[in-house]
PDB file of C-alpha atoms in Angstrom:
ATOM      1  CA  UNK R   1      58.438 -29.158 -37.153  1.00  0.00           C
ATOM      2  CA  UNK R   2      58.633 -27.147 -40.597  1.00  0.00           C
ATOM      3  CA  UNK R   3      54.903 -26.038 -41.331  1.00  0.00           C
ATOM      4  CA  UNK R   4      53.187 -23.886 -42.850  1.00  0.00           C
ATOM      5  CA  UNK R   5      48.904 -23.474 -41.981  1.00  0.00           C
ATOM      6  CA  UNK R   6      46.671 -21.924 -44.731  1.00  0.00           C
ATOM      7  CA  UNK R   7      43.427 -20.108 -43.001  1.00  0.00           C
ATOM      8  CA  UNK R   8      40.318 -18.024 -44.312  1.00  0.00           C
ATOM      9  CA  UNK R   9      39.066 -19.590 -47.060  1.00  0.00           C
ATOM     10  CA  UNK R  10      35.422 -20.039 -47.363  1.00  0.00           C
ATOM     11  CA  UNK R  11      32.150 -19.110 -49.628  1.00  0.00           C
ATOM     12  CA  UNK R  12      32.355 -15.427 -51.120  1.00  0.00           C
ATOM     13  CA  UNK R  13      29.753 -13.864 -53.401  1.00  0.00           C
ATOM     14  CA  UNK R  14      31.281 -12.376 -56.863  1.00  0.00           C
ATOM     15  CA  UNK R  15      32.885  -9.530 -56.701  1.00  0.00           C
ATOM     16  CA  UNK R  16      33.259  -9.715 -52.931  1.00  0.00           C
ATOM     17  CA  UNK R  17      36.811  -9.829 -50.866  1.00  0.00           C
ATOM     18  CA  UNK R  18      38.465 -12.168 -48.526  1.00  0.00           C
ATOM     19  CA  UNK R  19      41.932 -12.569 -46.954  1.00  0.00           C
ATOM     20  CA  UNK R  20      44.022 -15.740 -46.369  1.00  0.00           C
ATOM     21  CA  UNK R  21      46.652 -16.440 -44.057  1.00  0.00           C
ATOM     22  CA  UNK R  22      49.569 -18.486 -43.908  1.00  0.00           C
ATOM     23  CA  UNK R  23      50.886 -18.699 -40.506  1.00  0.00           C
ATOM     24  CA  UNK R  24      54.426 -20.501 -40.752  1.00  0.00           C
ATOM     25  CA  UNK R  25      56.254 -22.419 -37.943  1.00  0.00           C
ATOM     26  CA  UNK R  26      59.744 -24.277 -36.967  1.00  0.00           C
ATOM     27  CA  UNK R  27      61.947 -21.973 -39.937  1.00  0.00           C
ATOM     28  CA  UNK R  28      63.119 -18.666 -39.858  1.00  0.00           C
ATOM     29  CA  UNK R  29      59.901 -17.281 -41.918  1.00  0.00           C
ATOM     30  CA  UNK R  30      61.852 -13.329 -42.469  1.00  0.00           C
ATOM     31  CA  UNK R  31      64.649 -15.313 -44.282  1.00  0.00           C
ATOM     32  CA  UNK R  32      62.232 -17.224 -47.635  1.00  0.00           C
ATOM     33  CA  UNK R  33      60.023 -16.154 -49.681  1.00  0.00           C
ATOM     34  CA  UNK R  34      56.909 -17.281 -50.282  1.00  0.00           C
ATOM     35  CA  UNK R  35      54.061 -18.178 -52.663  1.00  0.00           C
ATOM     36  CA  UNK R  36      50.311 -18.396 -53.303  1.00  0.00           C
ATOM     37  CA  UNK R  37      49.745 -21.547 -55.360  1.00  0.00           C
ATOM     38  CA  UNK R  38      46.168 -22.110 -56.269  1.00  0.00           C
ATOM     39  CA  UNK R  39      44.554 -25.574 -57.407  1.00  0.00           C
ATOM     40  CA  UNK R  40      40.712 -25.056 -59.092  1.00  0.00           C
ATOM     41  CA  UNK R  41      39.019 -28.088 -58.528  1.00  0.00           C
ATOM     42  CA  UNK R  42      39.563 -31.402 -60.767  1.00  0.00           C
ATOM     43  CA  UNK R  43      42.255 -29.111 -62.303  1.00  0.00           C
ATOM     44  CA  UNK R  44      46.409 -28.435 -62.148  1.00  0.00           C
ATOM     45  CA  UNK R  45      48.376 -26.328 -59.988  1.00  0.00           C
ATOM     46  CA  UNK R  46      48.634 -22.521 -61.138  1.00  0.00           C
ATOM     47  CA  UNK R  47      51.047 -20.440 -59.388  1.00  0.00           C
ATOM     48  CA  UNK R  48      49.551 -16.693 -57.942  1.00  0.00           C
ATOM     49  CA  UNK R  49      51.959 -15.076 -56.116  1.00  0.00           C
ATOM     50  CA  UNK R  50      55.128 -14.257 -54.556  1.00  0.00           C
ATOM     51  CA  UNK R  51      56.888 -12.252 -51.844  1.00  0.00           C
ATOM     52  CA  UNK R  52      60.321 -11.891 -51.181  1.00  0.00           C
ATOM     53  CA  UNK R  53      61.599 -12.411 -47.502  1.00  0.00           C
ATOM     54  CA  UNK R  54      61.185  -8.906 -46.405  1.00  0.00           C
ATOM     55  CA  UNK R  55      58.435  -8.109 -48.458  1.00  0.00           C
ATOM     56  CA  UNK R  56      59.914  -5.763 -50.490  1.00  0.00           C
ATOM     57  CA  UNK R  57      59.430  -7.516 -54.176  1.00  0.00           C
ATOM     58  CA  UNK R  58      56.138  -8.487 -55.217  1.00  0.00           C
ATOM     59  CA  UNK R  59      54.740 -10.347 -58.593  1.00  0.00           C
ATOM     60  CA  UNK R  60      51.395 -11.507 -59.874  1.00  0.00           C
ATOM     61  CA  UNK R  61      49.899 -14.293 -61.953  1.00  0.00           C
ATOM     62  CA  UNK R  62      48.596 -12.044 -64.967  1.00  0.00           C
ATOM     63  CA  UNK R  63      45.373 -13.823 -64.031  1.00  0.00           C
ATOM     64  CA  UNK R  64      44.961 -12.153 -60.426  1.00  0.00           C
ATOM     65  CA  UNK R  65      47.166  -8.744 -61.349  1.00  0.00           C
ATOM     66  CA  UNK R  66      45.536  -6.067 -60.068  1.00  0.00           C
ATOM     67  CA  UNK R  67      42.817  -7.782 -57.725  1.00  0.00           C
ATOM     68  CA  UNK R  68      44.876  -9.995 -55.126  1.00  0.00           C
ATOM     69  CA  UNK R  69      47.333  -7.947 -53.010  1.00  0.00           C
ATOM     70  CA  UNK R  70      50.435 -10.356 -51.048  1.00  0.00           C
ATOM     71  CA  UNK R  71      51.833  -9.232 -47.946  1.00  0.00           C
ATOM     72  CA  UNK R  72      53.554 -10.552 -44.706  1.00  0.00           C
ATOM     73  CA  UNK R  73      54.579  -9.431 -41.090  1.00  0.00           C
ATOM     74  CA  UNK R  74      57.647 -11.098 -40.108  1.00  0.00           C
ATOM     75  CA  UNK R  75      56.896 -10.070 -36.801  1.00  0.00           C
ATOM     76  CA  UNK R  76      53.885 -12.561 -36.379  1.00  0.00           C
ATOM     77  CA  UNK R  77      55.563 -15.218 -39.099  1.00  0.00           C
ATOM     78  CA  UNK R  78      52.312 -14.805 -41.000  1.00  0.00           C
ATOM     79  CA  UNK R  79      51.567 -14.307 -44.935  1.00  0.00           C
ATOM     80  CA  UNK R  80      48.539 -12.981 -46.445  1.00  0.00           C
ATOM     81  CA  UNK R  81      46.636 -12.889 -49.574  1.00  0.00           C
ATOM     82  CA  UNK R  82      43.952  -9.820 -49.695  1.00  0.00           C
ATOM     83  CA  UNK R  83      41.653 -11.190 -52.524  1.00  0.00           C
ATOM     84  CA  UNK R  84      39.510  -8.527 -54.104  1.00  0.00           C
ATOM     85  CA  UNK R  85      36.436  -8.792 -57.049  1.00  0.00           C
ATOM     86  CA  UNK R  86      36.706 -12.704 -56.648  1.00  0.00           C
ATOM     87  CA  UNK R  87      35.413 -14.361 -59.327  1.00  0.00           C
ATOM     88  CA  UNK R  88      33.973 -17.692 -60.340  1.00  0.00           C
ATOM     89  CA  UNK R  89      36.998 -18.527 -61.677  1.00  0.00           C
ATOM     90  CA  UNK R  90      39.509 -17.857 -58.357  1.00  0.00           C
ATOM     91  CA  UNK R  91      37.626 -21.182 -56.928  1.00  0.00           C
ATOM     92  CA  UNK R  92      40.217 -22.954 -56.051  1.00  0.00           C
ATOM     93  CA  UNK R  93      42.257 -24.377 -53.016  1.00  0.00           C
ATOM     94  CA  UNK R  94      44.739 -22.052 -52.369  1.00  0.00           C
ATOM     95  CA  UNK R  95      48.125 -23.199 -50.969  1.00  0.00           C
ATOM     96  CA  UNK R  96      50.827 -21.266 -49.216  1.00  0.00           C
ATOM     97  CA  UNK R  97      54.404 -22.684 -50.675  1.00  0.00           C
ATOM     98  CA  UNK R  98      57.930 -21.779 -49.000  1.00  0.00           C
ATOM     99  CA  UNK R  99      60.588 -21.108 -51.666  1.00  0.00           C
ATOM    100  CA  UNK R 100      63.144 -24.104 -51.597  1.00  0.00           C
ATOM    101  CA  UNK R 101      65.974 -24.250 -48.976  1.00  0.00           C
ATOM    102  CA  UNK R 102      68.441 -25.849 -51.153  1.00  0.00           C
ATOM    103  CA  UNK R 103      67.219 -24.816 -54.760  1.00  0.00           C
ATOM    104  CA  UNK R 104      66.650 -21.850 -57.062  1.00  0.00           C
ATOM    105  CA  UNK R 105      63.298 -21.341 -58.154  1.00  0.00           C
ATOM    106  CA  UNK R 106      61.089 -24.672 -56.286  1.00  0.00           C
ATOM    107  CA  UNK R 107      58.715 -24.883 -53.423  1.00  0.00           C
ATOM    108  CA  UNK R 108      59.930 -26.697 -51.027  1.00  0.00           C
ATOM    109  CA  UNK R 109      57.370 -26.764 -48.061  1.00  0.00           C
ATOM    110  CA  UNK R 110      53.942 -26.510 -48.311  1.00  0.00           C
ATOM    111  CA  UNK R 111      50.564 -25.996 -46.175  1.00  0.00           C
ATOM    112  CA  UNK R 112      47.286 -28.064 -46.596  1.00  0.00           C
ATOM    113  CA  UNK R 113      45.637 -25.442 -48.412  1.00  0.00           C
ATOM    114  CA  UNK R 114      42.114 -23.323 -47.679  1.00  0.00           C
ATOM    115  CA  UNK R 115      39.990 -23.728 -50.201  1.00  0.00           C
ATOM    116  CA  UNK R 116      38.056 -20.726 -51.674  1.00  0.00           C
ATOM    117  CA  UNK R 117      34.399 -20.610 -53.941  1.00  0.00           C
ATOM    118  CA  UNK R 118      33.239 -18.121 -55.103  1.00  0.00           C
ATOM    119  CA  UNK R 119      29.664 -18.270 -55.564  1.00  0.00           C
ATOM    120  CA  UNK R 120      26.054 -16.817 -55.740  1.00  0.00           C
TER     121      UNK R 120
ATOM    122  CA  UNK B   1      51.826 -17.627 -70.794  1.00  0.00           C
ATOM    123  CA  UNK B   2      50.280 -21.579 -71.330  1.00  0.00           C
ATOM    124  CA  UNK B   3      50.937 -24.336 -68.741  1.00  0.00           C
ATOM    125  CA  UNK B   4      53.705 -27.031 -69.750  1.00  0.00           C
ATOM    126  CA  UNK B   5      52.499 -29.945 -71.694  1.00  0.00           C
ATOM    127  CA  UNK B   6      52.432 -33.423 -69.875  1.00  0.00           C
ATOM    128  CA  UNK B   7      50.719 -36.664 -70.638  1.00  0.00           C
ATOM    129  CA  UNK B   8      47.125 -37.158 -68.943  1.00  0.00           C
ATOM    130  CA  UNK B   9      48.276 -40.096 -67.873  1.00  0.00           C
ATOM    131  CA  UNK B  10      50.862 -43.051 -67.882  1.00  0.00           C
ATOM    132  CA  UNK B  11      51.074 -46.450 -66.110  1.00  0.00           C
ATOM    133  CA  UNK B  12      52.847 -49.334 -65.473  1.00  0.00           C
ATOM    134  CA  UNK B  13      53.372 -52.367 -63.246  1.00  0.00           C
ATOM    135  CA  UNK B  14      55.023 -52.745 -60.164  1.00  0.00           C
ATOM    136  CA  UNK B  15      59.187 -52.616 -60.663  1.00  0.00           C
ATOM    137  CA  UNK B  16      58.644 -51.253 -64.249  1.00  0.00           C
ATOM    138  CA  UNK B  17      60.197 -47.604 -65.062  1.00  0.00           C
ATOM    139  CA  UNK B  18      57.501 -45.155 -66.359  1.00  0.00           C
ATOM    140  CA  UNK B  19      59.257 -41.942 -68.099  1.00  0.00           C
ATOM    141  CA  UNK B  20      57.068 -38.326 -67.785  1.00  0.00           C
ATOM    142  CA  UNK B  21      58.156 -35.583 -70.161  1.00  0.00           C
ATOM    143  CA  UNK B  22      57.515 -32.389 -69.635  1.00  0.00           C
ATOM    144  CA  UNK B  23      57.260 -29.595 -72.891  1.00  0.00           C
ATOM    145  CA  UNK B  24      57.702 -26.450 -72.598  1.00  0.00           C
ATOM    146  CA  UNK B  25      59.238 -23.480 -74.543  1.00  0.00           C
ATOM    147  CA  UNK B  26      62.473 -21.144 -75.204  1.00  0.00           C
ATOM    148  CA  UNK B  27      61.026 -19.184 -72.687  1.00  0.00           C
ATOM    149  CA  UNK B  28      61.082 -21.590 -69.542  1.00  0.00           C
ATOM    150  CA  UNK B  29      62.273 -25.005 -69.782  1.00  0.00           C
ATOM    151  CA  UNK B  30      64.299 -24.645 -73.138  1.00  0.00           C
ATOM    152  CA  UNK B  31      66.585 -21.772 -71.370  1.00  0.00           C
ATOM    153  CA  UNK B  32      66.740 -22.572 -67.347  1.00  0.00           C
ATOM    154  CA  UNK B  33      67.781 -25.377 -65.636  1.00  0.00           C
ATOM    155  CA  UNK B  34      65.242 -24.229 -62.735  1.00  0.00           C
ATOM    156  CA  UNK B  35      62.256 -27.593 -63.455  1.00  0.00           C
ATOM    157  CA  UNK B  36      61.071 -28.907 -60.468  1.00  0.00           C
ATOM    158  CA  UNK B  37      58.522 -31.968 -60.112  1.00  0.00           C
ATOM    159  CA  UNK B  38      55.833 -32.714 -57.349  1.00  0.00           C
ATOM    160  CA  UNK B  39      54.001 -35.198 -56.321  1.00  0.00           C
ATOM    161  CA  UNK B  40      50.509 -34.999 -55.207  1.00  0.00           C
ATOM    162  CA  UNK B  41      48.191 -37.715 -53.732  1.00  0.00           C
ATOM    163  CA  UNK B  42      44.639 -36.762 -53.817  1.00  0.00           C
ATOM    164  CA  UNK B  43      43.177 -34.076 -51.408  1.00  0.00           C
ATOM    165  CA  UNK B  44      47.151 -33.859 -50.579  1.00  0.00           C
ATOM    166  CA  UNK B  45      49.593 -30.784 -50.363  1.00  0.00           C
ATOM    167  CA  UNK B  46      52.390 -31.702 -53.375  1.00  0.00           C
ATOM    168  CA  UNK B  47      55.409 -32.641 -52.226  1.00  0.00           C
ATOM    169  CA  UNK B  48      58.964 -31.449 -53.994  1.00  0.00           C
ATOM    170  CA  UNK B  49      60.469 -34.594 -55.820  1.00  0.00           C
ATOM    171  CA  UNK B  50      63.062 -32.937 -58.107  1.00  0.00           C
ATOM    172  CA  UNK B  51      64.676 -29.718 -58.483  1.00  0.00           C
ATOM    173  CA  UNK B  52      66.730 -27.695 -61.033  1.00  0.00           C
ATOM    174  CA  UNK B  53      66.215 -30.636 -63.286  1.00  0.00           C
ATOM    175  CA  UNK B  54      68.023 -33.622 -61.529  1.00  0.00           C
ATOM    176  CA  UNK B  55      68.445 -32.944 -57.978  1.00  0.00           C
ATOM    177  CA  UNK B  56      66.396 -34.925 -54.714  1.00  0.00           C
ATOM    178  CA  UNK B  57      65.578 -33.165 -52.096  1.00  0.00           C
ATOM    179  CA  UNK B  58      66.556 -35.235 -48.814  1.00  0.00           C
ATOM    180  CA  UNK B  59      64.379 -38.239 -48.087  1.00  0.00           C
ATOM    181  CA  UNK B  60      63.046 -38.686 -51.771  1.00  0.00           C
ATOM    182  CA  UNK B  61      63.838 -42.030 -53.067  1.00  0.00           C
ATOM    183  CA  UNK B  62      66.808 -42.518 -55.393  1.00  0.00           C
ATOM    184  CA  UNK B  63      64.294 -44.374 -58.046  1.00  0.00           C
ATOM    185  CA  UNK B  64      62.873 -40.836 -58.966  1.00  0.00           C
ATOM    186  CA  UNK B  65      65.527 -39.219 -61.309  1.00  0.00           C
ATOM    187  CA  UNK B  66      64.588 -36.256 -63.690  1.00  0.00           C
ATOM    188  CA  UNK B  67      66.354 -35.269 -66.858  1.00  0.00           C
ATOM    189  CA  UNK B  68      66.260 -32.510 -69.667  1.00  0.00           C
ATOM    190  CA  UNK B  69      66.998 -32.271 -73.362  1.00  0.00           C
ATOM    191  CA  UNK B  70      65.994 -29.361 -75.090  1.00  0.00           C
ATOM    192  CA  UNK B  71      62.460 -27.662 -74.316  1.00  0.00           C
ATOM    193  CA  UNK B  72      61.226 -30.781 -72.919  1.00  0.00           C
ATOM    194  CA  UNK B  73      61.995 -32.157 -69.154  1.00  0.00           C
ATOM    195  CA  UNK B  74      61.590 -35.617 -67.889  1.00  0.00           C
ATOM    196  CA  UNK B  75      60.481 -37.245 -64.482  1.00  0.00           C
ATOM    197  CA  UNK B  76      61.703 -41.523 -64.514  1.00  0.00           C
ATOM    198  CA  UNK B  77      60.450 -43.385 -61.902  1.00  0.00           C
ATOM    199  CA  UNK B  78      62.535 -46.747 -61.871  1.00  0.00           C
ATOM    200  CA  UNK B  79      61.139 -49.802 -60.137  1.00  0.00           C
ATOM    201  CA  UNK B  80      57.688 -48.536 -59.357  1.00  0.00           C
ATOM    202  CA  UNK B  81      55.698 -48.970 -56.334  1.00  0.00           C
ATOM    203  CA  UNK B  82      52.100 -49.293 -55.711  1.00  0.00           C
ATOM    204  CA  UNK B  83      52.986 -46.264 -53.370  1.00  0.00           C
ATOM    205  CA  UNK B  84      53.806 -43.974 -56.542  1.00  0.00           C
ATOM    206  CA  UNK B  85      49.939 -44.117 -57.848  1.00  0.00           C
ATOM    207  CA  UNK B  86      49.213 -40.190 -57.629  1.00  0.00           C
ATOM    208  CA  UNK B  87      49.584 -37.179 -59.913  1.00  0.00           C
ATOM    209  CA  UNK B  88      53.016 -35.555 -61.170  1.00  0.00           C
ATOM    210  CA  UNK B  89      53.281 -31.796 -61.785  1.00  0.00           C
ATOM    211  CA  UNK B  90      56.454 -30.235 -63.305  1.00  0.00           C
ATOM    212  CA  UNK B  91      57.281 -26.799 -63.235  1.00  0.00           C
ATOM    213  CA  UNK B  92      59.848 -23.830 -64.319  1.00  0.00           C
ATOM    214  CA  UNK B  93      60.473 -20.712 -64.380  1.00  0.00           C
ATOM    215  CA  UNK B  94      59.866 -18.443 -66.931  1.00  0.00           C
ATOM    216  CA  UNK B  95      60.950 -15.277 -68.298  1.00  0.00           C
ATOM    217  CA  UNK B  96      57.799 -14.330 -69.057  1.00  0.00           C
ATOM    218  CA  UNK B  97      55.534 -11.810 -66.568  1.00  0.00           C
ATOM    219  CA  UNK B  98      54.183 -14.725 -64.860  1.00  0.00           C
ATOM    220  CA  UNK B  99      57.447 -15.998 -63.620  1.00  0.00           C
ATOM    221  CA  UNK B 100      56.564 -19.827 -62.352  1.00  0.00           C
ATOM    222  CA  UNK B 101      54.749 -22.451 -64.738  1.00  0.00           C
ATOM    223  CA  UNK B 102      53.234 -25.502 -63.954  1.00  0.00           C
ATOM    224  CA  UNK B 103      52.509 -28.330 -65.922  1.00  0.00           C
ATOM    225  CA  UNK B 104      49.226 -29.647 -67.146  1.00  0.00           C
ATOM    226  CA  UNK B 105      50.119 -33.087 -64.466  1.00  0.00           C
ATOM    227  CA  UNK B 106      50.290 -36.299 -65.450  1.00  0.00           C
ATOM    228  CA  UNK B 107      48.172 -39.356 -63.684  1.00  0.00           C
ATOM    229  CA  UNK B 108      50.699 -42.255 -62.562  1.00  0.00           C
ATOM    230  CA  UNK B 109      48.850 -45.911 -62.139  1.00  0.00           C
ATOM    231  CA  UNK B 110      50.408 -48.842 -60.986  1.00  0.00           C
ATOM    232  CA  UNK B 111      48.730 -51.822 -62.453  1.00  0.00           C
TER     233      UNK B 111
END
C-alpha cells in the first residue's frame, strides 16, 4: 500500500524549532520528489517545499525561505522538515505530498498531515 | 506571488453539472498546461482529481473533467453526487520563485 505518514507536529513556543517527518511506504521513495504542503486552519492549501529524489535540488515558499530546511535519507525512506523561528503564522497542518507518477508538476499521494501551533 | 482566484463557493442539485474556474496569471496558468485540482473532504488529506489541465488520474470518475482557456482553468463536475459535497483546490505551477500555487478553494454543496 502507497503511503506516506506525517510525524512531529505539536505545540512550539515562537521562535522555537521542530522537525517533521514523512516516513513513506509501498513506492520506491529515492525515485520522487517530494513536498511540504501546509494548510493554516479554516484556510487553503499553501505549498512549502520541495526536494528532488536524491536530494540534490531544493526550493522554498518565499514565506518559510530561510527558516525551514527540507531534507531526506533514502536509506530510511524518510523526509524531513527542520522548522526554525516558528511563528504564529506557520500554524498549520502540514502535509507531506509525493510528486505525481504519471504527471508533470501534481501531487499525487499524500499523508494525513501533523499539525503544527505555534503558540505562547 | 498571490494564490489563484476561485469562487467561495458553488452548488447544485444532485445530477446537475457545477463548473469551477480557476484565475490565474501569465505567469502560471496563462503559460503552462501543468493545473491540477484536488479534492478535500473535511479533516481529509486532498486527493488528485485532475492533472495538466484535463487528465484523471486512475480511479477518478469520468464526470470530473477540467478545461483551460486563457489565464483561467476550469474543474466540471457533470451529474453530481451527494458524495462530491467537499472543497476543490486548483493549482499550477509558476515561474515565479515560489514555483507551485494553489487556489483560494472553492466549497461544492449538493442541495
Amino acid at each position: 500500500q502507497v503511503q506516506l505518514v506525517e510525524s512531529g507536529g505539536g505545540v512550539v513556543q515562537p521562535g522555537r524549532s521542530l522537525r517533521l517527518s514523512c516516513a513513506a511506504s509501498g513506492f520506491t521513495f529515492k525515485s520522487y520528489a517530494i513536498h511540504w504542503v501546509r494548510q493554516a486552519p479554516g484556510k487553503g492549501l499553501e505549498w512549502v517545499a520541495v526536494i528532488s529524489y536524491d536530494g540534490s535540488n531544493k526550493n522554498y515558499a518565499d514565506s518559510v525561505k530561510g527558516r525551514f530546511t527540507i531534507s531526506r535519507d533514502n536509506s530510511k525512506n524518510t523526509l524531513y522538515l527542520q522548522m526554525n523561528s516558528l511563528r504564529a503564522e506557520d500554524t498549520a497542518v502540514y502535509y507531506c505530498a509525493r510528486d505525481a507518477e504519471m504527471a508533470t508538476d501534481a501531487f499525487d499521494i499524500w499523508g494525513q498531515g501533523t499539525m503544527v501551533t505555534v503558540s505562547s | 506571488q498571490s494564490a489563484l482566484t476561485q469562487p467561495a463557493s458553488v452548488s447544485g442539485s444532485p445530477g446537475q453539472s457545477v463548473t469551477i474556474s480557476c484565475t490565474g496569471t501569465s505567469s502560471d496558468v496563462g503559460v503552462y498546461n501543468y493545473v491540477s485540482w484536488y479534492q478535500q473532504y473535511p479533516g481529509k488529506a486532498p486527493k488528485l482529481m485532475i492533472y495538466e489541465v484535463s487528465n484523471r488520474p486512475s480511479g477518478v470518475p469520468d464526470r470530473f473533467s477540467g478545461s483551460k482557456s486563457g489565464n483561467t482553468a476550469s474543474l466540471t463536475i457533470s451529474g453530481l453526487q451527494t458524495e462530491d459535497e467537499a472543497d476543490y483546490y486548483c493549482s499550477s505551477y509558476t515561474s515565479s520563485s515560489i514555483l507551485y500555487v494553489f487556489g483560494t478553494g472553492t466549497k461544492v454543496t449538493v442541495l
